[in-house]
Amino acid sequence: TDASLKPSPSYDGPKCLYYVDGSCGKCFDICPAKALGKGNIDKFVCQKELNNNEAIAKETTHLKGADTCGKCISICPFAYID
């Protein structure tokens, strides 16, 4: 077809569905350290969990480091939308 299309306007608002309309919060539920909550992220609790995971990985596997979890991003519906 040779129909002309207008581009959609870009969206500059918040992308987290919890902050947009309260419809999500999956990251709160999946976080093993409970570092995520409504209105806050406790980066120190998160980092402590990551450090513990890394220590376990170093002791029990051939990995030299593994200080990321990523469960919050893996379940986030907006993480896969450009």
mmCIF file with all atom_site columns, C-alpha atoms in Angstrom:
data_model
loop_
_atom_site.group_PDB
_atom_site.id
_atom_site.type_symbol
_atom_site.label_atom_id
_atom_site.label_alt_id
_atom_site.label_comp_id
_atom_site.label_asym_id
_atom_site.label_entity_id
_atom_site.label_seq_id
_atom_site.pdbx_PDB_ins_code
_atom_site.Cartn_x
_atom_site.Cartn_y
_atom_site.Cartn_z
_atom_site.occupancy
_atom_site.B_iso_or_equiv
_atom_site.pdbx_formal_charge
_atom_site.auth_seq_id
_atom_site.auth_comp_id
_atom_site.auth_asym_id
_atom_site.auth_atom_id
_atom_site.pdbx_PDB_model_num
ATOM 1  C CA . THR A 1 1  ? 0.000  0.000   0.000  1.00 0.00 ? 1  THR A CA 1
ATOM 2  C CA . ASP A 1 2  ? 1.097  3.567   -0.480 1.00 0.00 ? 2  ASP A CA 1
ATOM 3  C CA . ALA A 1 3  ? -1.069 5.020   2.306  1.00 0.00 ? 3  ALA A CA 1
ATOM 4  C CA . SER A 1 4  ? 0.660  7.718   4.286  1.00 0.00 ? 4  SER A CA 1
ATOM 5  C CA . LEU A 1 5  ? 0.903  7.132   8.012  1.00 0.00 ? 5  LEU A CA 1
ATOM 6  C CA . LYS A 1 6  ? 1.346  9.686   10.749 1.00 0.00 ? 6  LYS A CA 1
ATOM 7  C CA . PRO A 1 7  ? 3.776  8.665   13.473 1.00 0.00 ? 7  PRO A CA 1
ATOM 8  C CA . SER A 1 8  ? 2.372  8.237   16.937 1.00 0.00 ? 8  SER A CA 1
ATOM 9  C CA . PRO A 1 9  ? 3.447  10.940  19.376 1.00 0.00 ? 9  PRO A CA 1
ATOM 10 C CA . SER A 1 10 ? 6.202  9.835   21.717 1.00 0.00 ? 10 SER A CA 1
ATOM 11 C CA . TYR A 1 11 ? 5.318  9.290   25.351 1.00 0.00 ? 11 TYR A CA 1
ATOM 12 C CA . ASP A 1 12 ? 7.463  11.060  27.930 1.00 0.00 ? 12 ASP A CA 1
ATOM 13 C CA . GLY A 1 13 ? 5.500  10.179  31.057 1.00 0.00 ? 13 GLY A CA 1
ATOM 14 C CA . PRO A 1 14 ? 6.224  7.487   33.636 1.00 0.00 ? 14 PRO A CA 1
ATOM 15 C CA . LYS A 1 15 ? 6.545  4.018   32.164 1.00 0.00 ? 15 LYS A CA 1
ATOM 16 C CA . CYS A 1 16 ? 6.029  1.961   35.305 1.00 0.00 ? 16 CYS A CA 1
ATOM 17 C CA . LEU A 1 17 ? 2.404  0.805   35.306 1.00 0.00 ? 17 LEU A CA 1
ATOM 18 C CA . TYR A 1 18 ? 2.269  0.982   39.089 1.00 0.00 ? 18 TYR A CA 1
ATOM 19 C CA . TYR A 1 19 ? 3.055  4.703   38.953 1.00 0.00 ? 19 TYR A CA 1
ATOM 20 C CA . VAL A 1 20 ? 0.809  5.298   35.955 1.00 0.00 ? 20 VAL A CA 1
ATOM 21 C CA . ASP A 1 21 ? -2.385 3.770   37.322 1.00 0.00 ? 21 ASP A CA 1
ATOM 22 C CA . GLY A 1 22 ? -1.576 1.255   40.067 1.00 0.00 ? 22 GLY A CA 1
ATOM 23 C CA . SER A 1 23 ? -2.323 -1.681  37.760 1.00 0.00 ? 23 SER A CA 1
ATOM 24 C CA . CYS A 1 24 ? 0.939  -3.558  38.258 1.00 0.00 ? 24 CYS A CA 1
ATOM 25 C CA . GLY A 1 25 ? 3.417  -4.206  41.052 1.00 0.00 ? 25 GLY A CA 1
ATOM 26 C CA . LYS A 1 26 ? 4.713  -7.567  39.852 1.00 0.00 ? 26 LYS A CA 1
ATOM 27 C CA . CYS A 1 27 ? 8.258  -6.512  40.754 1.00 0.00 ? 27 CYS A CA 1
ATOM 28 C CA . PHE A 1 28 ? 7.220  -6.039  44.397 1.00 0.00 ? 28 PHE A CA 1
ATOM 29 C CA . ASP A 1 29 ? 6.007  -9.621  44.571 1.00 0.00 ? 29 ASP A CA 1
ATOM 30 C CA . ILE A 1 30 ? 8.936  -11.293 42.808 1.00 0.00 ? 30 ILE A CA 1
ATOM 31 C CA . CYS A 1 31 ? 11.787 -9.502  44.602 1.00 0.00 ? 31 CYS A CA 1
ATOM 32 C CA . PRO A 1 32 ? 13.410 -12.160 46.820 1.00 0.00 ? 32 PRO A CA 1
ATOM 33 C CA . ALA A 1 33 ? 14.881 -9.507  49.114 1.00 0.00 ? 33 ALA A CA 1
ATOM 34 C CA . LYS A 1 34 ? 11.653 -7.468  49.307 1.00 0.00 ? 34 LYS A CA 1
ATOM 35 C CA . ALA A 1 35 ? 13.754 -4.443  48.384 1.00 0.00 ? 35 ALA A CA 1
ATOM 36 C CA . LEU A 1 36 ? 10.993 -3.006  46.220 1.00 0.00 ? 36 LEU A CA 1
ATOM 37 C CA . GLY A 1 37 ? 7.866  -1.509  47.675 1.00 0.00 ? 37 GLY A CA 1
ATOM 38 C CA . LYS A 1 38 ? 5.152  0.935   46.881 1.00 0.00 ? 38 LYS A CA 1
ATOM 39 C CA . GLY A 1 39 ? 6.958  4.222   46.630 1.00 0.00 ? 39 GLY A CA 1
ATOM 40 C CA . ASN A 1 40 ? 10.467 3.086   47.505 1.00 0.00 ? 40 ASN A CA 1
ATOM 41 C CA . ILE A 1 41 ? 13.443 1.030   46.435 1.00 0.00 ? 41 ILE A CA 1
ATOM 42 C CA . ASP A 1 42 ? 15.854 0.022   49.179 1.00 0.00 ? 42 ASP A CA 1
ATOM 43 C CA . LYS A 1 43 ? 19.061 -0.266  47.184 1.00 0.00 ? 43 LYS A CA 1
ATOM 44 C CA . PHE A 1 44 ? 20.991 -1.419  50.249 1.00 0.00 ? 44 PHE A CA 1
ATOM 45 C CA . VAL A 1 45 ? 18.692 -4.389  50.857 1.00 0.00 ? 45 VAL A CA 1
ATOM 46 C CA . CYS A 1 46 ? 18.935 -5.223  47.153 1.00 0.00 ? 46 CYS A CA 1
ATOM 47 C CA . GLN A 1 47 ? 22.738 -5.001  47.153 1.00 0.00 ? 47 GLN A CA 1
ATOM 48 C CA . LYS A 1 48 ? 23.000 -7.205  50.252 1.00 0.00 ? 48 LYS A CA 1
ATOM 49 C CA . GLU A 1 49 ? 20.934 -9.897  48.524 1.00 0.00 ? 49 GLU A CA 1
ATOM 50 C CA . LEU A 1 50 ? 23.090 -9.609  45.408 1.00 0.00 ? 50 LEU A CA 1
ATOM 51 C CA . ASN A 1 51 ? 26.265 -9.949  47.458 1.00 0.00 ? 51 ASN A CA 1
ATOM 52 C CA . ASN A 1 52 ? 24.887 -13.064 49.157 1.00 0.00 ? 52 ASN A CA 1
ATOM 53 C CA . ASN A 1 53 ? 23.936 -14.565 45.789 1.00 0.00 ? 53 ASN A CA 1
ATOM 54 C CA . GLU A 1 54 ? 27.393 -13.837 44.420 1.00 0.00 ? 54 GLU A CA 1
ATOM 55 C CA . ALA A 1 55 ? 29.088 -15.521 47.389 1.00 0.00 ? 55 ALA A CA 1
ATOM 56 C CA . ILE A 1 56 ? 26.923 -18.625 46.963 1.00 0.00 ? 56 ILE A CA 1
ATOM 57 C CA . ALA A 1 57 ? 27.615 -18.727 43.217 1.00 0.00 ? 57 ALA A CA 1
ATOM 58 C CA . LYS A 1 58 ? 31.364 -18.463 43.768 1.00 0.00 ? 58 LYS A CA 1
ATOM 59 C CA . GLU A 1 59 ? 31.306 -21.280 46.326 1.00 0.00 ? 59 GLU A CA 1
ATOM 60 C CA . THR A 1 60 ? 29.068 -23.672 44.422 1.00 0.00 ? 60 THR A CA 1
ATOM 61 C CA . THR A 1 61 ? 29.794 -23.051 40.731 1.00 0.00 ? 61 THR A CA 1
ATOM 62 C CA . HIS A 1 62 ? 32.614 -22.205 38.369 1.00 0.00 ? 62 HIS A CA 1
ATOM 63 C CA . LEU A 1 63 ? 31.385 -18.614 38.131 1.00 0.00 ? 63 LEU A CA 1
ATOM 64 C CA . LYS A 1 64 ? 33.755 -15.888 39.262 1.00 0.00 ? 64 LYS A CA 1
ATOM 65 C CA . GLY A 1 65 ? 30.952 -13.453 39.920 1.00 0.00 ? 65 GLY A CA 1
ATOM 66 C CA . ALA A 1 66 ? 27.220 -13.123 39.654 1.00 0.00 ? 66 ALA A CA 1
ATOM 67 C CA . ASP A 1 67 ? 26.063 -9.997  41.399 1.00 0.00 ? 67 ASP A CA 1
ATOM 68 C CA . THR A 1 68 ? 22.820 -9.404  39.538 1.00 0.00 ? 68 THR A CA 1
ATOM 69 C CA . CYS A 1 69 ? 19.383 -10.774 40.120 1.00 0.00 ? 69 CYS A CA 1
ATOM 70 C CA . GLY A 1 70 ? 17.184 -9.196  37.451 1.00 0.00 ? 70 GLY A CA 1
ATOM 71 C CA . LYS A 1 71 ? 13.942 -10.763 38.605 1.00 0.00 ? 71 LYS A CA 1
ATOM 72 C CA . CYS A 1 72 ? 12.255 -7.364  38.799 1.00 0.00 ? 72 CYS A CA 1
ATOM 73 C CA . ILE A 1 73 ? 13.160 -6.538  35.209 1.00 0.00 ? 73 ILE A CA 1
ATOM 74 C CA . SER A 1 74 ? 12.386 -10.041 33.951 1.00 0.00 ? 74 SER A CA 1
ATOM 75 C CA . ILE A 1 75 ? 8.755  -9.774  35.045 1.00 0.00 ? 75 ILE A CA 1
ATOM 76 C CA . CYS A 1 76 ? 8.202  -6.092  34.197 1.00 0.00 ? 76 CYS A CA 1
ATOM 77 C CA . PRO A 1 77 ? 5.744  -5.794  31.293 1.00 0.00 ? 77 PRO A CA 1
ATOM 78 C CA . PHE A 1 78 ? 7.207  -2.475  30.235 1.00 0.00 ? 78 PHE A CA 1
ATOM 79 C CA . ALA A 1 79 ? 10.759 -3.813  30.066 1.00 0.00 ? 79 ALA A CA 1
ATOM 80 C CA . TYR A 1 80 ? 9.921  -5.383  26.720 1.00 0.00 ? 80 TYR A CA 1
ATOM 81 C CA . ILE A 1 81 ? 8.176  -2.382  25.162 1.00 0.00 ? 81 ILE A CA 1
ATOM 82 C CA . ASP A 1 82 ? 10.240 0.190   23.326 1.00 0.00 ? 82 ASP A CA 1
#
